[in-house]
Short mmCIF file of C-alpha atoms in Angstrom, two decimals:
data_model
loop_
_atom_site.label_atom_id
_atom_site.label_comp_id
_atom_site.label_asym_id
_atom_site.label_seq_id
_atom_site.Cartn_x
_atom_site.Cartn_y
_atom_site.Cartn_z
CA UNK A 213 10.10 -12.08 -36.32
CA UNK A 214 8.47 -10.07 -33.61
CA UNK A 215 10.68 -8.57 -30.99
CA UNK A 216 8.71 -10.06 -27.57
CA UNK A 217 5.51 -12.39 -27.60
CA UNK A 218 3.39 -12.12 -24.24
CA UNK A 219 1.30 -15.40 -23.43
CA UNK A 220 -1.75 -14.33 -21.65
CA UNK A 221 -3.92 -11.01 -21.22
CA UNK A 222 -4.21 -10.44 -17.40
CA UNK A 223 -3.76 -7.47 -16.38
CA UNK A 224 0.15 -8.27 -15.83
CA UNK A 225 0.54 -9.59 -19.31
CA UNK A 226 -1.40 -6.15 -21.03
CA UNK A 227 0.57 -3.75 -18.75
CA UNK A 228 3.88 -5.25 -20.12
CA UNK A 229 2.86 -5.25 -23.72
CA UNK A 230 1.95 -1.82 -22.98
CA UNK A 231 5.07 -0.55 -21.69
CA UNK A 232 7.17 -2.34 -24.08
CA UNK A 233 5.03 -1.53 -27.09
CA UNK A 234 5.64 2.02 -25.67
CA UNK A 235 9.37 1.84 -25.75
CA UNK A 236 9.10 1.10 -29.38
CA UNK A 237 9.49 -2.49 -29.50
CA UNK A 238 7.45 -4.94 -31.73
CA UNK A 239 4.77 -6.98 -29.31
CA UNK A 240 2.41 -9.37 -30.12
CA UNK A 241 -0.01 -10.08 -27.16
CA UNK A 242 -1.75 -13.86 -27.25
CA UNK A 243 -4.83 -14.56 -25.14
CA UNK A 244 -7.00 -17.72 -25.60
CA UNK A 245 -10.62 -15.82 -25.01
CA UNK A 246 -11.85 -14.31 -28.33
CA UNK A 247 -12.94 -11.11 -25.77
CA UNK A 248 -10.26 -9.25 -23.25
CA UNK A 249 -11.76 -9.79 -19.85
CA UNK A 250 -14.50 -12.39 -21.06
CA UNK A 251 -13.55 -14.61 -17.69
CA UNK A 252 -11.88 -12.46 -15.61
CA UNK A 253 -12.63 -13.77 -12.01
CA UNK A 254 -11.53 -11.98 -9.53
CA UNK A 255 -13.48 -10.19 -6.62
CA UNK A 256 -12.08 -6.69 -8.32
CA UNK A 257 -10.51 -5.30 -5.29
CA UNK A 258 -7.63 -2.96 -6.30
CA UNK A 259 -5.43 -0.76 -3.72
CA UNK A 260 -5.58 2.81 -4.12
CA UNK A 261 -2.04 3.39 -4.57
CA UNK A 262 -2.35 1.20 -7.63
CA UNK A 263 -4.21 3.75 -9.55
CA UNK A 264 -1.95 6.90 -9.14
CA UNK A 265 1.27 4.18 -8.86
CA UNK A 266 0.51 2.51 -12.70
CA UNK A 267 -2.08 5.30 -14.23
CA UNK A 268 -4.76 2.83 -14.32
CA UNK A 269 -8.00 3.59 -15.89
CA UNK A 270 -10.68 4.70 -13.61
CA UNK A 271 -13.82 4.32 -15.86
CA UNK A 272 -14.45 0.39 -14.87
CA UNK A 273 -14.60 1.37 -10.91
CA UNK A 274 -18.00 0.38 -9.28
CA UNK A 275 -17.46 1.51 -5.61
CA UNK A 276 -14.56 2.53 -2.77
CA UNK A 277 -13.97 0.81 0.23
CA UNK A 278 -13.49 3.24 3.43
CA UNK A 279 -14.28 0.29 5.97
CA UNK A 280 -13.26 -3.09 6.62
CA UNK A 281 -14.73 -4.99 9.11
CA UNK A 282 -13.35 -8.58 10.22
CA UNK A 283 -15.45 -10.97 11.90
CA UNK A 284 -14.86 -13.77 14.16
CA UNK A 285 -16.02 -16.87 14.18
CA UNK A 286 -18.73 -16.14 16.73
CA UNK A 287 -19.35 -12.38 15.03
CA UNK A 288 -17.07 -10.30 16.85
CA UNK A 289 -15.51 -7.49 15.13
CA UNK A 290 -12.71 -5.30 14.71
CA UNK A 291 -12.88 -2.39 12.26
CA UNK A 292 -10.72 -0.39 9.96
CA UNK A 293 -11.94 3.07 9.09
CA UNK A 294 -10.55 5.45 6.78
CA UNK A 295 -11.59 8.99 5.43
CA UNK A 296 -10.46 8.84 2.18
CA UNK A 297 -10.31 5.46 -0.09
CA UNK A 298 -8.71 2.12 0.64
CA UNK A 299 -9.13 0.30 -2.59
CA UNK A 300 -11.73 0.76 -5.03
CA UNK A 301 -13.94 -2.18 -6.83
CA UNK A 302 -13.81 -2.54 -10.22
CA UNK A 303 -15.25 -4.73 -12.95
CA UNK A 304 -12.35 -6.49 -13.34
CA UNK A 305 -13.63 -7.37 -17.13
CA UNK A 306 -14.03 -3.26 -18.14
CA UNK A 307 -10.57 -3.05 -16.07
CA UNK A 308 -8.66 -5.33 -18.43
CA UNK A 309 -10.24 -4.35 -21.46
CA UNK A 310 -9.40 -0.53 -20.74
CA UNK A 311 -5.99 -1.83 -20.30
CA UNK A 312 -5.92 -3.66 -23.47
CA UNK A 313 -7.04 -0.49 -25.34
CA UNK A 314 -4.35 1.53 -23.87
CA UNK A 315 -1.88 -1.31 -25.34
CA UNK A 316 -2.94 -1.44 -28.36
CA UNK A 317 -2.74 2.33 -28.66
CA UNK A 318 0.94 2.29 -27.95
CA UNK A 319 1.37 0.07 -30.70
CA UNK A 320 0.81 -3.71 -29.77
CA UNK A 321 -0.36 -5.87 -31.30
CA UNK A 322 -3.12 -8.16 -29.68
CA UNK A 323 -4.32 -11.93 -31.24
CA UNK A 324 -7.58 -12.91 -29.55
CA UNK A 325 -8.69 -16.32 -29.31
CA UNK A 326 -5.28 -17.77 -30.50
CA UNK A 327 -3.93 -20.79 -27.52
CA UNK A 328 -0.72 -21.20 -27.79
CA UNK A 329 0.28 -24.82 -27.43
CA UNK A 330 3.82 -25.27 -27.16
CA UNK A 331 6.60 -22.71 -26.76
CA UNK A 332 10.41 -23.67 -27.65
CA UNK A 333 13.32 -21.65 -27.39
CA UNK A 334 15.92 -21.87 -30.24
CA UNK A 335 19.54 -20.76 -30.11
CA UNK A 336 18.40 -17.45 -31.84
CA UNK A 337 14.94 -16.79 -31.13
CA UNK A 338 11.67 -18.32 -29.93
CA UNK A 339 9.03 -20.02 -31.43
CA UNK A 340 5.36 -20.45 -30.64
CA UNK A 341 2.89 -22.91 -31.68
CA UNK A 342 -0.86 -21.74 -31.63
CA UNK A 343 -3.95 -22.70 -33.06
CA UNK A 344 -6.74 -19.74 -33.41
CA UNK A 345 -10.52 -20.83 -34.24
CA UNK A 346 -11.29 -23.03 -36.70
CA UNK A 347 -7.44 -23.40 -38.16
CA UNK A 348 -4.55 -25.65 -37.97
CA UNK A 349 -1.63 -25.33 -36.06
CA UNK A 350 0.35 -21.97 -36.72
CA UNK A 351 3.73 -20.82 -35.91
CA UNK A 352 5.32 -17.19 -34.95
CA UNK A 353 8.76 -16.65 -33.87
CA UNK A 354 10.42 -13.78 -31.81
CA UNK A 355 13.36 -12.50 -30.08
CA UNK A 356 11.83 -13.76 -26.70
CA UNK A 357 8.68 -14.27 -24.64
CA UNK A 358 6.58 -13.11 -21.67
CA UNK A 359 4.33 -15.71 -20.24
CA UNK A 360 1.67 -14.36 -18.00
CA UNK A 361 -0.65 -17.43 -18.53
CA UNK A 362 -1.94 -17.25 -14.71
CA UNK A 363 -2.40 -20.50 -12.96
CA UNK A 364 -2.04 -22.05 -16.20
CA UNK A 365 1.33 -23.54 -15.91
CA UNK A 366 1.80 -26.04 -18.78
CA UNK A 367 4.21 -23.74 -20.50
CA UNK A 368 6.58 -23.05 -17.11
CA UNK A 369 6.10 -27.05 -16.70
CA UNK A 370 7.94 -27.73 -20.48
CA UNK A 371 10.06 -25.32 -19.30
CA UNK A 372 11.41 -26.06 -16.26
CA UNK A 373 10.08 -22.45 -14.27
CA UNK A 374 8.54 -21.69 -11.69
CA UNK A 375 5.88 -23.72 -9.94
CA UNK A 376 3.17 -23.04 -6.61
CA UNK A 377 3.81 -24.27 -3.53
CA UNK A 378 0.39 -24.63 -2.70
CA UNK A 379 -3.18 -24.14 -4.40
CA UNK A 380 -6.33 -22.20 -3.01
CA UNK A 381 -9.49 -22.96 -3.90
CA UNK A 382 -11.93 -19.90 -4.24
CA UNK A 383 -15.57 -19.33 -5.16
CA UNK A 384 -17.29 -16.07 -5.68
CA UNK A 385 -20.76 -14.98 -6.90
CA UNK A 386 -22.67 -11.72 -7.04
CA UNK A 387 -25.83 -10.71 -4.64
CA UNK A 388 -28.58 -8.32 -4.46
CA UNK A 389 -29.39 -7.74 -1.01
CA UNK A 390 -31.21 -5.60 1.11
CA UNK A 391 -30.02 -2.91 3.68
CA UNK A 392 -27.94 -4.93 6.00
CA UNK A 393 -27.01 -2.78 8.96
CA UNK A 394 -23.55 -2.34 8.30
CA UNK A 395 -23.57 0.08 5.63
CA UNK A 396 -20.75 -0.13 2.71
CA UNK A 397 -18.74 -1.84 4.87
CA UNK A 398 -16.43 -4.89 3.21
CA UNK A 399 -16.76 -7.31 5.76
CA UNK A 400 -14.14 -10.25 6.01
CA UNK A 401 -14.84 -13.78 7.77
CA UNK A 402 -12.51 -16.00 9.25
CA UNK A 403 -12.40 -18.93 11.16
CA UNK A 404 -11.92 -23.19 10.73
CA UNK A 405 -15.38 -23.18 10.34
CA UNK A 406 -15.65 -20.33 7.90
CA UNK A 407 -12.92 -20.62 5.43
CA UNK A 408 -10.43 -23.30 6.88
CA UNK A 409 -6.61 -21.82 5.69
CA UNK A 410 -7.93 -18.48 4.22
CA UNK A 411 -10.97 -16.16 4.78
CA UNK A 412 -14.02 -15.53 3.16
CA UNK A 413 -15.94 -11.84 1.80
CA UNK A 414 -18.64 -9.48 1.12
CA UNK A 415 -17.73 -6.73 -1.02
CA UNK A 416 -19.93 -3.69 -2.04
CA UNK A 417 -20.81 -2.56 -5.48
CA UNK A 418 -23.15 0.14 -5.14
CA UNK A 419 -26.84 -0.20 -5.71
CA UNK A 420 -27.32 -3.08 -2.95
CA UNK A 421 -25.07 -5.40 -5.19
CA UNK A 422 -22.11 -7.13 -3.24
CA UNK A 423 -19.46 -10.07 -3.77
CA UNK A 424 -19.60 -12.99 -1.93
CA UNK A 425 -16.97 -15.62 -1.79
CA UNK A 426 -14.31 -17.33 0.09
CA UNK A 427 -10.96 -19.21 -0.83
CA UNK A 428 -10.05 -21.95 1.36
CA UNK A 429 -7.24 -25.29 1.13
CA UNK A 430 -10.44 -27.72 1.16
CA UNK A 431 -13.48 -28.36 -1.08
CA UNK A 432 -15.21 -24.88 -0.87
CA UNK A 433 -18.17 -25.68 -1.87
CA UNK A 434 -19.93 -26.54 1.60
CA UNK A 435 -18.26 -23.68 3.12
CA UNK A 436 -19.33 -21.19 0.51
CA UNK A 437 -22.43 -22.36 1.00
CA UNK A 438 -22.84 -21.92 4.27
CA UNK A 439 -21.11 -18.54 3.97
CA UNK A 440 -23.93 -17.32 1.54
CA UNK A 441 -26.85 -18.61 3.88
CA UNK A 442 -25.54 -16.29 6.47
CA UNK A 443 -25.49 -13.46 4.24
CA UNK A 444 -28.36 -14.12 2.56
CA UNK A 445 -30.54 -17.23 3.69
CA UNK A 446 -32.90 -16.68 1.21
CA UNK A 447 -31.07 -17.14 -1.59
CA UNK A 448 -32.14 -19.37 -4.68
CA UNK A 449 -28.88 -21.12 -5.37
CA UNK A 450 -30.09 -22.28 -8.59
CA UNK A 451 -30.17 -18.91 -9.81
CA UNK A 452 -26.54 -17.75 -8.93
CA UNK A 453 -23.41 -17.93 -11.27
CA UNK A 454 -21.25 -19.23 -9.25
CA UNK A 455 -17.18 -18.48 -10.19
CA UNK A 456 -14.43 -20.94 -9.77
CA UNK A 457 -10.64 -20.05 -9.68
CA UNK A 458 -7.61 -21.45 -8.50
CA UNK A 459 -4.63 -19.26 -6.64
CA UNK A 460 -1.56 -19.99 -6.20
CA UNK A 461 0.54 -19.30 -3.92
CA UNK A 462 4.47 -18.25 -3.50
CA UNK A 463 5.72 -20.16 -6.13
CA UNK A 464 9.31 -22.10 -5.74
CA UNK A 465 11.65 -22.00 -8.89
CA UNK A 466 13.04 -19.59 -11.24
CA UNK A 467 11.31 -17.52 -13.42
CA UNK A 468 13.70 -16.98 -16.64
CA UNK A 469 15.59 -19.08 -18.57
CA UNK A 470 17.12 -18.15 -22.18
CA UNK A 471 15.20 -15.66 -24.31
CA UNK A 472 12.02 -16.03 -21.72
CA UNK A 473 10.78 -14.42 -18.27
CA UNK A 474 6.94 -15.69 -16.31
CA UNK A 475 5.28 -12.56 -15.10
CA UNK A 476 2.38 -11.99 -12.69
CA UNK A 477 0.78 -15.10 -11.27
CA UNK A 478 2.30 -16.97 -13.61
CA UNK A 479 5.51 -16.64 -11.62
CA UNK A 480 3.61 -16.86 -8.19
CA UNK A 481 3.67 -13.04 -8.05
CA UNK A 482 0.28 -12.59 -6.03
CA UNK A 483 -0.45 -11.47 -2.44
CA UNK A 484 -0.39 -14.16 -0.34
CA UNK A 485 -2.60 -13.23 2.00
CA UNK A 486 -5.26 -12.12 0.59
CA UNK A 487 -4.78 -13.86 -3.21
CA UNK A 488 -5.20 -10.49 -4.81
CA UNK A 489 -3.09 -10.71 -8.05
CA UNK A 490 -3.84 -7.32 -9.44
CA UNK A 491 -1.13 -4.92 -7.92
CA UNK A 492 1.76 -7.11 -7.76
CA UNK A 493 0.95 -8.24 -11.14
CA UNK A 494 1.07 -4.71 -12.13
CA UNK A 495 4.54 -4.45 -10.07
CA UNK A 496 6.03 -7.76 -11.54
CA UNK A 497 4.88 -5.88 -15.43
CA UNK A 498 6.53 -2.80 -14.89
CA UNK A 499 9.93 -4.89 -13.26
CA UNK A 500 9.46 -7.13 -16.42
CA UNK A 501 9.36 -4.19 -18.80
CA UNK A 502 12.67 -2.81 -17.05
CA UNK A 503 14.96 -5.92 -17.69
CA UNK A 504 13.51 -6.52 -21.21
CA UNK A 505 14.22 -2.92 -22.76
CA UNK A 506 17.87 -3.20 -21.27
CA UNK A 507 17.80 -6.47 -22.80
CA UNK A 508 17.43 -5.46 -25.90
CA UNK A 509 20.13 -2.82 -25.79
CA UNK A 510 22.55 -5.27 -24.98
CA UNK A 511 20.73 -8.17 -27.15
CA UNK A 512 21.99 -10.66 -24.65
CA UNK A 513 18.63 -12.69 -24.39
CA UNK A 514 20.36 -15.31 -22.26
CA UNK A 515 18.96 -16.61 -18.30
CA UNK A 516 22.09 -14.69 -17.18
CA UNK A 517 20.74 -11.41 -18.39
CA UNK A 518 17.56 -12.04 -17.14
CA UNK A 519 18.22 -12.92 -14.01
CA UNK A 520 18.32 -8.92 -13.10
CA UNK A 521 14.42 -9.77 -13.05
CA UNK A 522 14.82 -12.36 -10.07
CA UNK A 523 16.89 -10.13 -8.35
CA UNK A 524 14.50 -6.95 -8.80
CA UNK A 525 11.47 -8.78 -7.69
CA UNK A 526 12.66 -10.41 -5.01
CA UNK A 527 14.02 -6.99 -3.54
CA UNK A 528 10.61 -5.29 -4.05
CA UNK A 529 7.97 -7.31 -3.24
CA UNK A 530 9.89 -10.78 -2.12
CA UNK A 531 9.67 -10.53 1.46
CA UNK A 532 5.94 -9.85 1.83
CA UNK A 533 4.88 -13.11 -0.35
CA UNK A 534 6.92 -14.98 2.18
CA UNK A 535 5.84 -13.56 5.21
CA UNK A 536 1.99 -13.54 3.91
CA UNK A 537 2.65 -17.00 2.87
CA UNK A 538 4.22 -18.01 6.26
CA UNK A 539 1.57 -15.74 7.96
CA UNK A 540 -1.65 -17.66 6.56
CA UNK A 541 -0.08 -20.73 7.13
CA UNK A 542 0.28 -19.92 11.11
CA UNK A 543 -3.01 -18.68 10.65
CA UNK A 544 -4.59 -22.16 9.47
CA UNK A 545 -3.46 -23.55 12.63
CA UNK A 546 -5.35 -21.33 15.18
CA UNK A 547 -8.99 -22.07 16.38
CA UNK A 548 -12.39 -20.38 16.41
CA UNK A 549 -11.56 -19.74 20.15
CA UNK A 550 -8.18 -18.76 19.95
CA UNK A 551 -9.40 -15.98 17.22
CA UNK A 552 -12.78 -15.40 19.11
CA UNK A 553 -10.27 -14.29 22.31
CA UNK A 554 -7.70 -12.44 19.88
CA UNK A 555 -10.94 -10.14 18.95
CA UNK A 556 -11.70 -9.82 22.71
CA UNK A 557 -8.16 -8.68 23.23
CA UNK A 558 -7.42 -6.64 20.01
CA UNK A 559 -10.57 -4.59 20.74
CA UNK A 560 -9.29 -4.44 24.41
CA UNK A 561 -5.85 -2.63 23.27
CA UNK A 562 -6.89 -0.60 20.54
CA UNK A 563 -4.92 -2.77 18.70
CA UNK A 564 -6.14 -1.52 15.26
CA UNK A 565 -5.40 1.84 16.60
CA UNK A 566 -1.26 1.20 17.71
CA UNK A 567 -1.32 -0.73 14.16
CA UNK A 568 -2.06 2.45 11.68
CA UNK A 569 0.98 3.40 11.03
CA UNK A 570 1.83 0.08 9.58
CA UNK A 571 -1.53 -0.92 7.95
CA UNK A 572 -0.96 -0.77 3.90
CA UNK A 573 -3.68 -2.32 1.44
CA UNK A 574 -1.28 -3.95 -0.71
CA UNK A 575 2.29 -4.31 1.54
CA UNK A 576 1.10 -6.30 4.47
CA UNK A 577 4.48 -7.90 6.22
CA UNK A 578 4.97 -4.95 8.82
CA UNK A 579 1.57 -4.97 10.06
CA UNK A 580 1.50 -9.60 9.99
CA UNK A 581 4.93 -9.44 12.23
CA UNK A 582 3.25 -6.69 14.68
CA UNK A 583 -0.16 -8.18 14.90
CA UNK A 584 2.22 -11.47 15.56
CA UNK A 585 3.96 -9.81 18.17
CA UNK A 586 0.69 -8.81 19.64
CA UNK A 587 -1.13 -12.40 19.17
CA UNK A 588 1.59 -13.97 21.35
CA UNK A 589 2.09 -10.97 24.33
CA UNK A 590 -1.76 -9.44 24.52
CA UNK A 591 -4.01 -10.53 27.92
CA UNK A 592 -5.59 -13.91 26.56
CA UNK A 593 -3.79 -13.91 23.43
CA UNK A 594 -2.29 -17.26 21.82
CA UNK A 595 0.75 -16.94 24.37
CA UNK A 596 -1.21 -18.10 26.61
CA UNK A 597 -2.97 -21.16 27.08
CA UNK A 598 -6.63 -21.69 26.31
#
């Protein structure tokens, strides 16, 4: 009998194992890959407040980012400079096998290539059905569970948690490319005829490497490849490796029930802007880690107890997944030339400028309901008519 399982080693699901195996209780950590990290897609773009916030490892970072630059549909720009560090790139592989190691060195325990079929919850315990490679169905029971399982959500299906409201569709490769004339910049694309519902990117990674992809709520696939032709026409597309993934966004439901609690994206806990899942997977660990050590000084494993998690996250981080969900929802709804003049009349104002104070990498619902504010009252904004 092991004291907590955790299903699924994302970085949400390793933190947690971390800081419970740290508080001395018994953890077994399950991931399906035989390797930590061995599909990690993600386009690696952590805040910089995450690093000093969770003591993250810095070894897997690749590059900063100092400068963003949006761009319209018909390539106007608005900038965001900064003197010291936005975010930093990682390889978000490295990044979750650093993490792993730090688990394990507290004391979990971590079963690699083992998929766990079927979880049921028992009046005094859980139990988990897996199958490893090249064995038969095998069973391991514990006091409760953690599943951080991503956008896999079989397991919150059977068990009546949470669920997305909506699904976006991303693809992402990796790029050499020559001096482009805009530096290190990471340079973000938007538009119907861009990314329809989302945005697409080009991030650096030192040594004329860079990121390309966009997430959309249609087929990528012509879109990314028109986005890729811009950036590079001369690409061979027949030698890329080309990454799939699905987000989700602000999931509806609970997240506990008896004896278990979904983490991370597996509980919809992702920026809904941008789909980064990194930081407030981090956040929804540590909140996770909280409720289960009080938990188990009580040993009342029931949805009652757990519920302190619902109330926690919501508090901390609730309000911006609605408002970025909200937010890019408004924002699937306004044209090339409304956004073209937006640009015309952002630049105009300084509008970047009056924003700073409220501009955060990784909390964004201050700066979305000022920036609204300003897209409905700014000369030949969308309060007008086009």
């Amino acid at each position: 009998m092991k004291d907590v399982v955790v299903i699924g080693a994302g970085p949400a699901g390793i933190h947690a194992s971390f800081l419970l195996a740290q508080a001395g209780l018994e953890v077994a950590l399950f991931e399906a890959q035989s390797r930590i990290g061995e599909k990690a897609i993600c386009s690696g773009v952590v805040g910089d407040e995450a690093f000093a916030r969770f003591d993250l490892p810095t070894q897997p970072i690749l590059s900063d980012i100092r400068c963003i630059q949006a761009i319209s549909p018909s390539g106007k720009m608005l900038e965001h400079r900064t003197e010291t560090p936005l975010a930093q790139v990682i390889d978000k592989g490295e990044f979750n096998r650093a993490l792993a190691q730090r688990a394990a060195g507290a004391g979990a325990e971590l079963r690699l290539g083992c998929w766990v079929s079927s979880l049921d919850v028992q009046k005094h315990c859980v139990e988990l059905q897996y199958r490893s490679s090249g064995s038969g169905p095998e069973n391991i029971r514990a006091q409760m569970a953690i599943i951080t399982t991503g956008v896999n959500g079989s397991l919150n299906h059977s068990l009546g948690l949470a669920h997305p409201r909506q699904f976006l569709r991303a693809l992402q490769t990796e790029l050499t490319l020559p001096p482009n004339g805009h530096g290190n910049a990471t340079r973000v694309f938007v538009g119907q005829g861009v990314a329809p519902g989302a945005f697409g990117w080009e991030i650096p990674l030192g040594a004329n490497r860079w990121r390309v992809g966009l997430m959309t709520d249609q087929n990528p696939d012509p879109y990314f490849l028109k986005l890729v032709r811009r950036i590079a026409p001369n690409t061979d597309f027949s030698t890329l490796r080309i990454d799939r993934k699905g987000i989700a966004q602000a999931a509806v439901g609970r997240c506990v029930t008896d004896r278990v609690i979904a983490a991370g994206e597996a509980a919809g806990h992702i920026k809904t802007t941008t789909g980064g899942g990194i930081y407030y997977g981090l956040l929804s660990a540590e909140l996770v880690a909280h409720v289960v050590i009080r938990t188990f000084q009580s040993m009342d494993f029931s949805a009652q107890s757990l519920a302190e998690f619902e109330r926690y996250w919501r508090s901390t981080f609730g309000n911006e997944l609605m408002v970025g969900y909200f937010a890019r929802q408004l924002a699937s709804h306004i044209t090339d030339r409304q956004i073209d003049r937006f640009f015309d009349a952002a630049n105009a104002t300084n509008l970047l400028v009056r924003l700073n104070g409220r501009l955060k990498f990784d909390w964004h619902h201050r700066a979305l309901l000022a920036t609204l504010r300003s897209l409905l009252t700014l000369p030949g904004g969308l309060g007008n008519k086009c």
